[in-house]
Coordinates of C-alpha atoms and ligand atoms in Angstrom, one line a residue:
X17 CA 23.1 -75.4 -147.6
X18 CA 22.3 -78.2 -145.2
X19 CA 20.9 -81.4 -146.6
X20 CA 17.5 -82.5 -145.3
X21 CA 17.2 -85.9 -143.8
X22 CA 14.3 -88.1 -144.9
X23 CA 13.4 -91.0 -142.5
X24 CA 12.3 -94.5 -143.7
X25 CA 8.5 -95.1 -143.4
X26 CA 7.6 -96.2 -139.9
X27 CA 10.9 -95.0 -138.4
X28 CA 11.1 -92.1 -136.0
X29 CA 12.0 -88.8 -137.6
X30 CA 14.3 -87.9 -134.8
X31 CA 17.8 -89.3 -135.6
X32 CA 18.5 -89.7 -131.9
X33 CA 15.8 -90.0 -129.3
X34 CA 16.5 -89.4 -125.6
X35 CA 16.1 -92.6 -123.6
X36 CA 15.3 -92.8 -119.9
X37 CA 17.8 -94.8 -117.9
X38 CA 18.5 -95.1 -114.2
X39 CA 21.1 -96.5 -111.9
X40 CA 20.1 -98.5 -108.9
X41 CA 22.2 -99.2 -105.8
X42 CA 20.5 -102.4 -104.5
X43 CA 21.9 -102.3 -101.0
X44 CA 21.8 -104.7 -98.0
X45 CA 20.2 -102.1 -95.8
X46 CA 19.2 -99.3 -98.1
X47 CA 18.5 -98.9 -101.9
X48 CA 18.5 -95.9 -104.1
X49 CA 17.6 -95.0 -107.7
X50 CA 19.3 -92.1 -109.6
X51 CA 19.2 -90.7 -113.1
X52 CA 20.9 -88.0 -115.2
X53 CA 18.6 -85.0 -115.8
X54 CA 19.6 -81.9 -117.6
X55 CA 23.2 -83.1 -117.6
X56 CA 23.3 -83.7 -113.9
X57 CA 23.1 -87.0 -112.0
X58 CA 20.8 -87.0 -109.0
X59 CA 19.0 -89.5 -106.8
X60 CA 15.2 -89.6 -107.1
X61 CA 13.2 -89.1 -103.9
X62 CA 9.8 -90.7 -103.0
X63 CA 6.7 -88.6 -102.3
X64 CA 8.0 -87.7 -98.9
X65 CA 11.3 -86.4 -100.3
X66 CA 13.3 -89.5 -99.1
X67 CA 15.9 -90.8 -101.5
X68 CA 16.8 -93.7 -99.4
X69 CA 14.5 -96.8 -99.5
X70 CA 15.2 -99.2 -96.7
X71 CA 15.7 -102.7 -98.4
X72 CA 12.9 -104.3 -96.3
X73 CA 9.7 -106.0 -97.6
X74 CA 6.7 -106.9 -95.4
X75 CA 4.3 -109.5 -96.7
X76 CA 0.7 -108.9 -95.7
X77 CA -1.0 -111.8 -97.4
X78 CA -3.6 -111.6 -100.3
X79 CA -0.8 -110.6 -102.7
X80 CA -0.2 -107.4 -100.8
X81 CA 3.2 -106.2 -99.6
X82 CA 4.8 -103.1 -98.2
X83 CA 8.4 -102.0 -99.2
X84 CA 10.7 -99.5 -97.4
X85 CA 10.3 -97.4 -94.3
X86 CA 6.9 -98.7 -93.3
X87 CA 8.2 -102.3 -93.7
X88 CA 11.3 -101.4 -91.6
X89 CA 9.1 -100.1 -88.9
X90 CA 7.0 -103.3 -88.9
X91 CA 10.1 -105.5 -88.4
X92 CA 9.9 -105.6 -84.6
X93 CA 6.2 -106.5 -84.4
X94 CA 6.0 -108.8 -87.4
X95 CA 9.5 -110.3 -87.7
X96 CA 8.7 -113.4 -89.7
X97 CA 6.8 -111.7 -92.5
X98 CA 9.2 -108.8 -92.8
X99 CA 12.3 -109.6 -94.8
X100 CA 15.4 -107.4 -94.6
X101 CA 19.1 -107.8 -95.6
X102 CA 18.0 -110.2 -98.4
X103 CA 21.1 -109.3 -100.4
X104 CA 23.0 -111.6 -98.1
X105 CA 20.9 -114.5 -99.4
X106 CA 21.1 -113.8 -103.1
X107 CA 22.5 -116.7 -105.1
X108 CA 22.8 -118.9 -101.9
X109 CA 21.8 -122.5 -101.4
X110 CA 20.2 -123.7 -98.2
X111 CA 23.6 -125.2 -97.1
X112 CA 25.2 -121.8 -97.5
X113 CA 22.5 -120.1 -95.5
X114 CA 23.0 -122.5 -92.7
X115 CA 26.6 -121.5 -92.6
X116 CA 25.9 -117.8 -92.5
X117 CA 26.2 -116.2 -89.1
X118 CA 23.2 -116.4 -86.8
X119 CA 21.6 -113.2 -88.1
X120 CA 19.3 -115.0 -90.5
X121 CA 16.2 -115.7 -88.4
X122 CA 13.6 -116.5 -91.0
X123 CA 11.5 -119.7 -91.4
X124 CA 12.9 -121.4 -94.5
X125 CA 11.1 -124.0 -96.5
X126 CA 13.0 -126.7 -98.3
X127 CA 12.3 -126.8 -102.0
X128 CA 13.2 -129.3 -104.7
X129 CA 15.2 -126.8 -106.7
X130 CA 17.5 -126.1 -103.8
X131 CA 16.5 -122.4 -104.0
X132 CA 15.8 -121.4 -100.4
X133 CA 12.4 -119.8 -99.8
X134 CA 11.3 -117.9 -96.7
X135 CA 7.9 -118.8 -95.3
X136 CA 5.7 -115.6 -95.0
X137 CA 2.0 -114.8 -94.7
X138 CA 2.1 -114.1 -98.5
X139 CA 3.5 -117.6 -99.3
X140 CA 7.1 -118.8 -99.6
X141 CA 9.3 -116.2 -101.2
X142 CA 12.8 -116.4 -102.6
X143 CA 15.6 -113.8 -102.2
X144 CA 15.2 -113.0 -105.9
X145 CA 11.5 -112.2 -105.4
X146 CA 12.1 -110.0 -102.3
X147 CA 14.8 -108.1 -104.3
X148 CA 12.4 -107.8 -107.2
X149 CA 9.8 -106.2 -104.9
X150 CA 12.4 -103.6 -103.9
X151 CA 13.4 -103.0 -107.5
X152 CA 9.7 -102.7 -108.6
X153 CA 9.2 -100.0 -106.0
X154 CA 12.2 -98.1 -107.3
X155 CA 11.1 -98.6 -110.9
X156 CA 7.7 -97.2 -110.1
X157 CA 9.3 -94.2 -108.3
X158 CA 11.5 -93.5 -111.3
X159 CA 8.8 -93.8 -113.9
X160 CA 6.6 -91.5 -111.9
X161 CA 9.3 -88.9 -111.6
X162 CA 10.5 -89.2 -115.2
X163 CA 7.0 -89.6 -116.7
X164 CA 7.7 -92.5 -119.0
X165 CA 8.9 -96.1 -119.1
X166 CA 12.5 -96.8 -118.5
X167 CA 14.7 -98.0 -121.4
X168 CA 17.3 -99.6 -119.2
X169 CA 18.9 -99.8 -115.8
X170 CA 22.4 -100.3 -114.4
X171 CA 22.4 -102.2 -111.1
X172 CA 25.4 -102.2 -108.8
X173 CA 26.7 -105.3 -107.0
X174 CA 29.7 -105.7 -104.7
X175 CA 32.9 -106.4 -106.5
X176 CA 33.2 -109.8 -104.7
X177 CA 29.8 -111.1 -105.9
X178 CA 30.3 -114.4 -107.7
X179 CA 28.4 -115.7 -110.7
X180 CA 25.4 -117.0 -108.7
X181 CA 25.0 -113.8 -106.9
X182 CA 25.3 -111.7 -110.1
X183 CA 22.8 -114.0 -111.9
X184 CA 20.4 -113.7 -109.0
X185 CA 20.6 -109.9 -109.2
X186 CA 19.8 -110.0 -112.9
X187 CA 16.9 -112.4 -112.3
X188 CA 15.4 -110.1 -109.7
X189 CA 15.6 -107.2 -112.2
X190 CA 14.0 -109.3 -114.9
X191 CA 11.2 -110.2 -112.5
X192 CA 10.7 -106.5 -111.8
X193 CA 10.3 -105.9 -115.5
X194 CA 13.6 -104.0 -115.8
X195 CA 16.0 -104.3 -118.7
X196 CA 19.5 -104.6 -117.3
X197 CA 22.0 -102.7 -119.4
X198 CA 24.7 -104.1 -117.2
X199 CA 25.7 -105.0 -113.6
X200 CA 28.4 -102.6 -112.3
X201 CA 30.7 -103.1 -109.4
X202 CA 29.9 -100.7 -106.6
X203 CA 33.5 -99.2 -106.3
X204 CA 33.6 -98.7 -110.1
X205 CA 30.3 -96.8 -109.9
X206 CA 31.7 -94.6 -107.1
X207 CA 34.7 -93.7 -109.3
X208 CA 32.4 -92.9 -112.2
X209 CA 30.3 -90.6 -110.0
X210 CA 33.5 -88.5 -109.3
X211 CA 34.2 -88.4 -113.0
X212 CA 37.6 -90.0 -112.5
X213 CA 37.1 -91.5 -116.0
X214 CA 37.6 -88.0 -117.4
X215 CA 41.2 -88.0 -116.1
X216 CA 44.0 -89.1 -118.3
X217 CA 45.2 -92.0 -116.2
X218 CA 46.0 -92.8 -112.6
X219 CA 45.4 -95.2 -109.7
X220 CA 42.4 -94.6 -107.4
X221 CA 41.1 -96.2 -104.2
X222 CA 37.5 -96.6 -103.1
X223 CA 37.2 -96.9 -99.3
X224 CA 33.7 -98.1 -98.5
X225 CA 32.8 -98.2 -94.8
X226 CA 29.1 -98.7 -94.0
X227 CA 27.1 -99.9 -91.0
X228 CA 28.2 -103.5 -91.1
X229 CA 30.9 -104.0 -93.7
X230 CA 34.1 -102.6 -95.1
X231 CA 35.3 -102.9 -98.7
X232 CA 38.4 -101.5 -100.3
X233 CA 39.0 -101.5 -104.0
X234 CA 41.9 -100.3 -106.1
X235 CA 41.1 -99.0 -109.6
X236 CA 43.3 -98.0 -112.4
X237 CA 42.4 -95.8 -115.3
X238 CA 44.6 -96.4 -118.3
X239 CA 44.2 -94.9 -121.8
X240 CA 40.4 -94.5 -121.3
X241 CA 40.0 -98.0 -119.8
X242 CA 38.9 -98.3 -116.2
X243 CA 39.8 -101.5 -114.4
X244 CA 39.6 -102.8 -110.8
X245 CA 43.0 -104.0 -109.9
X246 CA 42.3 -105.5 -106.5
X247 CA 39.6 -105.7 -103.8
X248 CA 39.7 -106.7 -100.2
X249 CA 37.6 -106.1 -97.1
X250 CA 36.1 -107.2 -93.9
X251 CA 32.5 -108.3 -93.9
X252 CA 32.1 -107.9 -90.1
X253 CA 33.4 -104.3 -89.6
X254 CA 31.5 -101.1 -89.7
X255 CA 29.6 -98.3 -87.9
X256 CA 27.6 -100.8 -85.9
X257 CA 30.8 -102.0 -84.3
X258 CA 31.7 -98.4 -83.5
X259 CA 28.4 -98.0 -81.7
X260 CA 29.1 -101.1 -79.6
X261 CA 32.4 -99.7 -78.4
X262 CA 30.9 -96.4 -77.5
X263 CA 27.9 -98.1 -75.8
X264 CA 30.3 -100.1 -73.7
X265 CA 32.1 -96.9 -72.7
X266 CA 28.7 -95.3 -71.8
X267 CA 27.7 -98.3 -69.7
X268 CA 31.0 -98.2 -67.9
X269 CA 30.6 -94.5 -67.2
X270 CA 27.0 -94.9 -66.1
X271 CA 27.9 -97.8 -63.8
X272 CA 25.6 -100.2 -65.7
X273 CA 26.9 -103.7 -65.1
X274 CA 24.1 -105.7 -66.6
X275 CA 25.4 -107.0 -69.9
X276 CA 22.5 -109.4 -70.5
X277 CA 19.6 -107.0 -70.8
X278 CA 19.1 -106.9 -74.6
X279 CA 16.6 -104.0 -74.7
X280 CA 18.9 -101.9 -72.4
X281 CA 21.9 -102.6 -74.7
X282 CA 19.8 -101.7 -77.7
X283 CA 18.8 -98.4 -76.1
X284 CA 22.3 -97.5 -75.1
X285 CA 23.6 -98.4 -78.6
X286 CA 21.0 -96.1 -80.2
X287 CA 22.3 -93.3 -77.9
X288 CA 25.9 -94.2 -78.8
X289 CA 25.1 -94.1 -82.5
X290 CA 23.4 -90.7 -82.3
X291 CA 26.3 -89.3 -80.3
X292 CA 28.8 -90.6 -82.8
X293 CA 26.9 -89.0 -85.7
X294 CA 26.7 -85.6 -83.9
X295 CA 30.5 -85.7 -83.3
X296 CA 31.0 -85.6 -87.0
X297 CA 30.0 -82.0 -86.7
X298 CA 30.6 -81.0 -83.1
X299 CA 33.6 -81.1 -80.8
X300 CA 31.6 -82.7 -78.0
X301 CA 28.1 -84.1 -77.3
X302 CA 26.0 -84.6 -74.2
X303 CA 24.6 -88.0 -73.7
X304 CA 21.5 -88.4 -71.6
X305 CA 20.1 -91.7 -70.5
X306 CA 16.7 -90.8 -69.1
X307 CA 14.0 -92.7 -67.2
X308 CA 13.3 -95.1 -70.1
X309 CA 14.6 -98.2 -68.3
X310 CA 15.0 -96.9 -64.8
X311 CA 18.1 -95.2 -66.1
X312 CA 19.2 -91.8 -65.1
X313 CA 22.7 -90.6 -66.2
X314 CA 24.1 -87.9 -68.3
X315 CA 27.6 -87.3 -69.4
X316 CA 29.8 -85.7 -72.1
X317 CA 31.6 -87.5 -74.9
X318 CA 34.3 -85.4 -76.6
X319 CA 35.6 -85.9 -80.1
X320 CA 39.1 -86.7 -78.8
X321 CA 37.7 -89.4 -76.5
X322 CA 35.6 -90.8 -79.4
X323 CA 38.8 -90.9 -81.5
X324 CA 40.6 -92.7 -78.7
X325 CA 37.8 -95.3 -78.4
X326 CA 37.5 -95.9 -82.1
X327 CA 41.1 -95.7 -83.3
X328 CA 41.7 -99.5 -82.9
X329 CA 38.6 -100.3 -85.1
X330 CA 39.6 -97.7 -87.7
X331 CA 43.1 -99.1 -87.7
X332 CA 41.5 -102.6 -88.5
X333 CA 40.3 -101.2 -91.9
X334 CA 43.9 -100.5 -92.9
X335 CA 44.8 -104.2 -92.9
X336 CA 42.6 -105.0 -96.0
X337 CA 44.0 -101.7 -97.5
X338 CA 47.5 -103.1 -97.2
X339 CA 46.4 -106.4 -98.6
X340 CA 44.7 -104.7 -101.6
X341 CA 47.8 -102.6 -102.3
X342 CA 50.0 -105.7 -102.2
X343 CA 47.6 -107.6 -104.5
X344 CA 47.6 -104.7 -106.9
X345 CA 51.3 -104.3 -106.6
X346 CA 51.2 -100.6 -106.0
X347 CA 52.4 -98.4 -103.2
X348 CA 50.5 -95.7 -101.3
X349 CA 52.6 -93.0 -103.1
X350 CA 51.1 -94.1 -106.4
X351 CA 47.5 -93.5 -105.3
X352 CA 46.1 -90.4 -106.9
X353 CA 42.6 -90.2 -105.3
X354 CA 40.7 -91.9 -102.5
X355 CA 36.9 -92.0 -102.8
X356 CA 34.9 -92.2 -99.6
X357 CA 31.7 -94.4 -99.8
X358 CA 29.3 -95.4 -97.0
X359 CA 27.8 -93.5 -94.0
X360 CA 30.8 -94.2 -91.6
X361 CA 33.1 -92.2 -93.9
X362 CA 31.4 -89.1 -92.5
X363 CA 33.5 -89.6 -89.4
X364 CA 36.3 -87.1 -89.4
X365 CA 38.7 -89.5 -87.7
X366 CA 38.1 -92.0 -90.5
X367 CA 38.9 -89.4 -93.1
X368 CA 42.1 -88.3 -91.1
X369 CA 43.4 -91.9 -90.8
X370 CA 42.7 -92.7 -94.5
X371 CA 44.4 -89.4 -95.6
X372 CA 47.4 -90.4 -93.5
X373 CA 47.6 -93.9 -94.8
X374 CA 47.2 -93.1 -98.5
X375 CA 49.0 -89.8 -98.2
X376 CA 46.3 -87.8 -100.0
X377 CA 43.1 -86.0 -99.0
X378 CA 40.0 -88.3 -99.7
X379 CA 37.2 -87.2 -102.0
X380 CA 34.1 -86.5 -99.9
X381 CA 32.1 -84.0 -102.0
X382 CA 29.4 -86.4 -103.0
X383 CA 27.1 -87.8 -100.3
X384 CA 28.7 -91.1 -99.4
X385 CA 25.3 -92.8 -99.3
X386 CA 24.4 -91.7 -102.8
X387 CA 27.6 -91.9 -104.7
X388 CA 27.2 -95.5 -105.9
X389 CA 23.7 -94.9 -107.3
X390 CA 24.9 -91.7 -108.9
X391 CA 27.8 -93.4 -110.7
X392 CA 25.3 -96.2 -111.8
X393 CA 23.1 -93.5 -113.3
X394 CA 25.9 -91.9 -115.2
X395 CA 26.9 -95.2 -116.6
X396 CA 23.3 -96.1 -117.5
X397 CA 23.0 -92.7 -119.3
X398 CA 26.0 -93.6 -121.4
X399 CA 25.0 -97.2 -122.1
X400 CA 21.5 -96.3 -123.2
X401 CA 23.1 -94.1 -125.9
X402 CA 22.4 -90.7 -124.6
X403 CA 26.1 -89.9 -124.6
X404 CA 27.4 -91.4 -127.8
X405 CA 30.8 -89.7 -127.8
X406 CA 31.7 -91.2 -124.5
X407 CA 33.5 -94.4 -124.7
X408 CA 34.4 -95.4 -121.2
X409 CA 34.8 -99.1 -120.8
X410 CA 34.5 -100.3 -117.3
X411 CA 36.4 -103.3 -116.3
X412 CA 36.2 -105.2 -113.1
X413 CA 38.2 -108.0 -111.5
X414 CA 37.6 -111.6 -110.7
X415 CA 38.2 -112.3 -107.0
X416 CA 39.5 -115.9 -107.1
X417 CA 41.4 -117.8 -109.8
X418 CA 39.5 -120.1 -112.1
X419 CA 40.9 -123.3 -113.4
X420 CA 40.3 -127.0 -114.3
X421 CA 41.2 -130.3 -112.7
X422 CA 44.1 -132.2 -114.2
X423 CA 45.4 -135.7 -113.6
X424 CA 46.2 -136.5 -110.0
X425 CA 43.6 -134.2 -108.4
X426 CA 45.6 -131.1 -109.3
X427 CA 44.2 -127.7 -110.3
X428 CA 45.6 -126.0 -113.4
X429 CA 44.7 -122.3 -113.2
X430 CA 43.5 -120.8 -116.4
X431 CA 42.5 -117.3 -115.3
X432 CA 44.3 -115.8 -112.3
X433 CA 42.6 -113.9 -109.6
X434 CA 42.4 -110.1 -109.9
X435 CA 42.4 -110.5 -113.7
X436 CA 40.3 -107.7 -115.2
X437 CA 37.1 -108.7 -116.9
X438 CA 35.8 -109.2 -119.5
X439 CA 38.5 -111.8 -119.9
X440 CA 39.1 -114.8 -122.1
X441 CA 41.9 -117.3 -122.0
X442 CA 42.5 -120.6 -123.7
X443 CA 44.8 -123.5 -122.7
X444 CA 45.5 -126.8 -124.4
X445 CA 45.1 -130.1 -122.7
X446 CA 45.6 -133.6 -123.9
X447 CA 44.4 -137.2 -123.3
X448 CA 46.0 -139.4 -120.7
X449 CA 45.2 -142.8 -122.0
X450 CA 45.5 -144.5 -125.4
X451 CA 42.2 -144.5 -127.2
X452 CA 40.6 -142.1 -124.8
X453 CA 37.4 -140.7 -126.4
X454 CA 35.9 -138.7 -123.6
X455 CA 37.2 -136.1 -121.2
X456 CA 35.6 -134.9 -118.0
X457 CA 36.1 -131.1 -117.4
X458 CA 35.9 -130.0 -113.8
X459 CA 35.8 -126.2 -113.4
X460 CA 37.2 -124.9 -110.1
X461 CA 37.6 -121.6 -108.3
X462 CA 40.4 -120.9 -105.7
X463 CA 44.1 -120.5 -105.1
X464 CA 45.1 -123.9 -103.7
X465 CA 47.0 -126.6 -105.6
X466 CA 44.7 -129.6 -104.8
X467 CA 41.1 -130.0 -106.2
X468 CA 39.8 -130.9 -102.8
X469 CA 40.9 -127.6 -101.3
X470 CA 39.2 -125.5 -104.0
X471 CA 35.5 -124.8 -104.8
X472 CA 33.9 -126.8 -107.5
X473 CA 31.9 -124.7 -109.9
X474 CA 30.8 -127.1 -112.6
X475 CA 31.5 -130.3 -114.4
X476 CA 30.8 -131.3 -118.0
X477 CA 32.0 -133.9 -120.5
X478 CA 33.6 -133.6 -123.9
X479 CA 32.7 -136.8 -125.9
X480 CA 33.5 -137.9 -129.4
X481 CA 37.3 -137.4 -129.2
X482 CA 38.8 -139.5 -132.1
X483 CA 40.8 -142.5 -130.6
X484 CA 44.5 -141.6 -130.5
X485 CA 47.5 -142.5 -128.5
X486 CA 47.8 -140.8 -125.2
X487 CA 49.0 -137.2 -125.5
X488 CA 48.2 -136.9 -129.2
X489 CA 44.8 -135.2 -128.9
X490 CA 44.7 -131.5 -128.5
X491 CA 41.8 -130.2 -126.5
X492 CA 41.5 -126.4 -126.2
X493 CA 39.7 -125.3 -123.1
X494 CA 38.5 -121.7 -123.3
X495 CA 37.4 -119.7 -120.2
X496 CA 35.4 -116.6 -120.9
X497 CA 34.2 -114.2 -118.2
X498 CA 31.8 -111.6 -119.5
X499 CA 31.4 -108.0 -118.4
X500 CA 28.9 -109.1 -115.7
X501 CA 31.3 -111.6 -114.3
X502 CA 29.5 -114.7 -115.6
X503 CA 31.8 -117.6 -116.7
X504 CA 31.4 -119.9 -119.6
X505 CA 33.9 -122.7 -120.4
X506 CA 34.2 -124.4 -123.8
X507 CA 36.3 -127.5 -124.6
X508 CA 37.0 -128.3 -128.3
X509 CA 39.0 -131.1 -129.7
X510 CA 41.1 -129.4 -132.4
X511 CA 41.3 -132.1 -135.1
X512 CA 37.7 -133.3 -135.2
X513 CA 36.1 -130.0 -134.0
X514 CA 33.9 -131.7 -131.4
X515 CA 32.9 -129.2 -128.8
X516 CA 31.2 -129.0 -125.5
X517 CA 30.6 -126.2 -123.1
X518 CA 29.0 -125.1 -119.9
X519 CA 27.7 -121.8 -118.5
X520 CA 28.7 -121.5 -114.9
X521 CA 25.9 -120.3 -112.7
X522 CA 26.8 -122.0 -109.5
X523 CA 23.9 -122.6 -107.2
X524 CA 25.7 -121.2 -104.2
X525 CA 28.0 -118.3 -103.6
X526 CA 30.8 -117.0 -101.4
X527 CA 30.9 -114.3 -98.8
X528 CA 33.8 -111.8 -99.1
X529 CA 34.9 -113.2 -95.7
X530 CA 35.1 -116.7 -97.2
X531 CA 37.1 -115.4 -100.2
X532 CA 39.5 -113.8 -97.7
X533 CA 39.7 -117.1 -95.8
X534 CA 40.5 -119.0 -99.0
X535 CA 43.2 -116.5 -99.8
X536 CA 44.7 -116.8 -96.3
X537 CA 44.6 -120.6 -96.5
X538 CA 46.4 -120.5 -99.8
X539 CA 49.2 -118.5 -98.2
X540 CA 49.5 -120.5 -95.0
X541 CA 49.4 -123.8 -96.8
X542 CA 51.8 -122.7 -99.6
X543 CA 54.7 -125.0 -98.7
X544 CA 52.4 -128.0 -97.9
X545 CA 50.6 -127.4 -101.3
X546 CA 53.9 -127.4 -103.2
X547 CA 54.8 -130.7 -101.6
X548 CA 51.4 -132.1 -102.4
X549 CA 51.6 -130.9 -106.0
X550 CA 55.1 -132.5 -106.4
X551 CA 53.8 -135.8 -105.1
X552 CA 50.7 -135.8 -107.3
X553 CA 52.7 -134.9 -110.4
X554 CA 55.2 -137.6 -109.7
X555 CA 52.4 -140.1 -109.3
X556 CA 50.9 -139.0 -112.6
X557 CA 54.3 -139.3 -114.3
X558 CA 54.6 -142.9 -112.8
X559 CA 51.2 -143.9 -114.1
X560 CA 52.0 -142.5 -117.5
X561 CA 55.1 -144.7 -117.7
X562 CA 53.2 -147.7 -116.4
X563 CA 50.4 -147.3 -119.0
X564 CA 52.8 -146.8 -121.9
X565 CA 55.0 -149.8 -121.0
X566 CA 51.9 -152.0 -120.4
X567 CA 50.6 -151.2 -123.8
X568 CA 54.0 -151.6 -125.5
X569 CA 54.5 -155.0 -123.7
X570 CA 51.1 -156.2 -124.8
X571 CA 51.8 -155.3 -128.4
X572 CA 55.4 -156.3 -128.9
X573 CA 56.7 -157.8 -125.7
X574 CA 56.6 -161.4 -126.8
X575 CA 58.1 -160.6 -130.2
X576 CA 61.0 -158.3 -129.3
X577 CA 62.1 -159.4 -125.8
X578 CA 63.8 -162.4 -124.5
X579 CA 62.2 -164.2 -121.5
X580 CA 64.8 -162.8 -119.1
X581 CA 64.3 -159.2 -120.4
X582 CA 60.6 -159.6 -120.2
X583 CA 60.9 -160.8 -116.6
X584 CA 63.1 -157.9 -115.7
X585 CA 60.7 -155.3 -117.1
X586 CA 57.7 -157.0 -115.5
X587 CA 59.4 -156.8 -112.1
X588 CA 60.3 -153.1 -112.6
X589 CA 56.7 -152.4 -113.6
X590 CA 55.3 -154.1 -110.5
X591 CA 57.8 -152.3 -108.3
X592 CA 56.8 -148.9 -109.7
X593 CA 53.1 -149.7 -109.3
X594 CA 53.6 -150.6 -105.7
X595 CA 55.8 -147.6 -104.8
X596 CA 53.3 -145.3 -106.6
X597 CA 50.6 -146.3 -104.1
X598 CA 52.6 -144.7 -101.3
X599 CA 53.5 -141.1 -100.6
X600 CA 57.3 -141.2 -100.9
X601 CA 57.9 -138.6 -103.6
X602 CA 61.6 -139.5 -104.0
X603 CA 61.0 -143.2 -104.1
X604 CA 58.4 -142.9 -106.9
X605 CA 60.7 -140.6 -108.8
X606 CA 63.6 -143.1 -108.5
X607 CA 61.5 -146.1 -109.5
X608 CA 60.0 -144.2 -112.5
X609 CA 63.5 -143.2 -113.7
X610 CA 64.8 -146.8 -113.3
X611 CA 61.9 -148.2 -115.3
X612 CA 62.4 -145.6 -118.0
X613 CA 66.1 -146.6 -118.2
X614 CA 65.6 -150.3 -118.3
X615 CA 62.9 -150.0 -121.0
X616 CA 65.0 -147.7 -123.3
X617 CA 66.4 -150.7 -125.2
X618 CA 62.9 -152.1 -125.7
X619 CA 61.7 -148.7 -127.0
X620 CA 64.6 -148.5 -129.4
X621 CA 63.8 -152.0 -130.8
X622 CA 60.2 -151.0 -131.3
X623 CA 61.1 -147.9 -133.1
X624 CA 63.6 -149.8 -135.4
X625 CA 61.0 -152.4 -136.0
X626 CA 58.3 -149.9 -137.1
X627 CA 60.8 -148.0 -139.3
X628 CA 61.8 -151.3 -140.9
X629 CA 58.2 -152.3 -141.6
X630 CA 57.4 -148.8 -142.9
X631 CA 60.4 -149.1 -145.3
X632 CA 59.6 -152.7 -146.4
X633 CA 59.1 -152.8 -150.2
X634 CA 60.4 -149.3 -150.8
X635 CA 63.6 -148.3 -152.3
X636 CA 65.9 -146.4 -149.8
X637 CA 66.2 -143.6 -152.3
X638 CA 62.5 -142.8 -152.0
X639 CA 63.0 -141.7 -148.4
X640 CA 66.1 -139.7 -149.0
X641 CA 64.5 -137.1 -151.3
Ligands
AMP5 P1 25.6 -97.3 -94.7 O1 25.7 -98.7 -94.4 O2 26.6 -96.8 -95.7 O3 24.3 -96.7 -94.8 O4 26.3 -96.6 -93.3 C1 25.6 -96.6 -92.1 C2 26.5 -96.2 -91.0 O5 27.0 -94.9 -91.2 C3 25.9 -96.3 -89.7 O6 26.7 -97.0 -88.8 C4 25.7 -94.9 -89.3 O7 25.8 -94.7 -87.9 C5 26.9 -94.2 -90.0 N1 26.8 -92.8 -90.1 C6 25.8 -92.2 -90.8 N2 26.0 -90.8 -90.7 C7 27.1 -90.6 -89.9 C8 27.7 -89.5 -89.4 N3 27.3 -88.2 -89.7 N4 28.8 -89.6 -88.7 C9 29.3 -90.9 -88.4 N5 28.7 -92.0 -88.8 C10 27.6 -91.9 -89.6

C-alpha cells in the first residue's frame, strides 16, 4: 500500500511543480528565445511566426520604443535613434569604443561613470539598457506563448566574453526583470542542443561561422563533465566577406568599374548574398542586375565557380581551427563530432572543407541559427529543476591567464589560460621588506612576462600584516572564477588571519581579436620576455641582498666588524646598488654573488652572536635534551 503524503500548511501539495524556463541567444545581429515543451526544445515565434528577432531597437521618444524587424527597417531613415549590434558595446568603456573599428556610428555622450551612453530621441541609453529592451521583448513573447511568468532564464554569451561583458549581460537581464539561472557559453549550448552530454565521453568541435564572425571551440566530455578545452576565432570573417568577393566577381563580369558608388556596391552585394544562399540548394543561379541603377546585366554563377571564389576565405577559418587544436593539445583524429553553428555553415563547400579538415561529417540536423537558443533552453529546463535526474555540469574555459604583479614588475600567473571554470587556485606570497605591514595586490590578465605588457584588471591592498622580517609573512592569494566567468581575488595573511578581497568587474573588455593579438604577441616576444624576466629577477635578488645587508649593518655593523671590514662591505654594497641601476644581467648577478660572499663571515658572526646571547644564563644541557 502506498503511503499518502501530507504537505505542510501553506506549502504546495504538489511535491514537484513544473517551472517555466527559457534559453535566450542574445546575438549581435539576431536574438532568439526557446523553451522545452512536451519534452522537446523549440524556439518560440512572434505573432507573425518569426522566431528570429533582429537585435535592433529604435527609440521614438516619450518612453516609446520599437524592437526587432520594424526597428531594423527604420535603421536607414533614422540611423541615430536606431541602435543595432549593441552586443559589441557591452561592458565597454568610452576608450574601448573609440578603438573599435569605424562601424560604431552613434552619438555618444560622456558620463561621469565612464559607462558610454548613446544619444537618442528617447534620451541617452547604455548598451545594457538597449540589450534589456531586446530581452524584455523576448520575455514578453515567451510569457505570452507559455501563459505564465518565467521562473528563470539561461542566456548565452560568446566564450571569449570577459568579466565586464558577462556582468553587463547579467545586468541587462536583471533590468528586463529576468532571473538568470546562469550564463552559458554559446558553443557549449550548441553541444547541449545535440545532446552530446548524453554520450559517454569524447572530444567535440563547435564551428560557428555567421555573417561577420568566426568562432571555433573544442569541448571535451569526460565522465559526465562537459568542459571547453580551447577557443579561437576571427572577429572579422564571415558570410558578409563571402558576399563582397562574389560582388567583386559580378562587377568584373558586368564591366562595372566604379568602386566608389556605395549604393551600387550595396545593391550588387545584396544580389551576391541572394545568389550565394540559392547555391546552397542549386547547382547554379542566374544573377540579374536590372534597371535599378542604370544597370542591365545578367549572368550565371555556378556552384563550382562559387567554390573557387570562396575557397581562400573558407581556408582562412582553418587557421584558428589549427590554433585551437594546438591549444587543446588534440589532433584531428581525436575529434568525434563537429557541430555547425551560424548561417554560413549552410554552405555546402564550408561543410565539405570542415569534414575534410576534421576527418568527420559535421552535424547539421538542427537549424544553425537556432541551435544555440535550443541548447540554452535545454540547460534552463535542467537548472530550473524540471529534470532532476540530470546532472550535467557545464564547464567553460578562461581565455587569458590571470595572475598578480610581483617584485620587479613581473607577472606571476595563478590561473593559466584555457583552464576550465569554475576554477579556484591559491598561491602563497611573502613580504619583501622587514616590517612590511601592507601589500598591494595588482590583478592582471595576459600571457606576457612583464606587467606593462598585460592588462590590468584590479588593484587592492592587504593591510594589517604583523611586522616581521622580510620573507617571513605568508600571504595566501586565492583566485576564484565562478561558473559565469566572474573573478574574485582574496588575500589572507595566514598567521594573523587579516584578509582583503576584490571582485573583478573590469570597466572595459576585450574583443576576441584583441585576445588573439595578445596571444600572438606572447609568442613573438617569448625570447625577449624571458630575457626581461631574467633581468627583473636579478634586480629583485640584488635589491633583496642590499636591503638585508643594510639592515644587518645598521644593527650590528659597528659591534661586529673592524673598520676595514666595514669599509669593504660598504664599497661592495655601493657597487651592487650602482650596477643594479643598469640593464646588464650578468654584471648584476656577479656583483650580487660577490657581495653575498664577502658578507658571509659577517652573517656567521651575527648568528654566533645571537646563539650566544640566547644561551647566556642557561646550562648547555638544557639545550641538548
Ligand atoms: P548568422 O550571423 O549566423 O545569422 O549568419 C548570417 C550569414 O549566413 C549571412 O552571411 C547569410 O548570408 C548566411 N546564410 C544564411 N543562409 C544561408 C544559406 N542558405 N547559404 C549560405 N549562406 C547563408
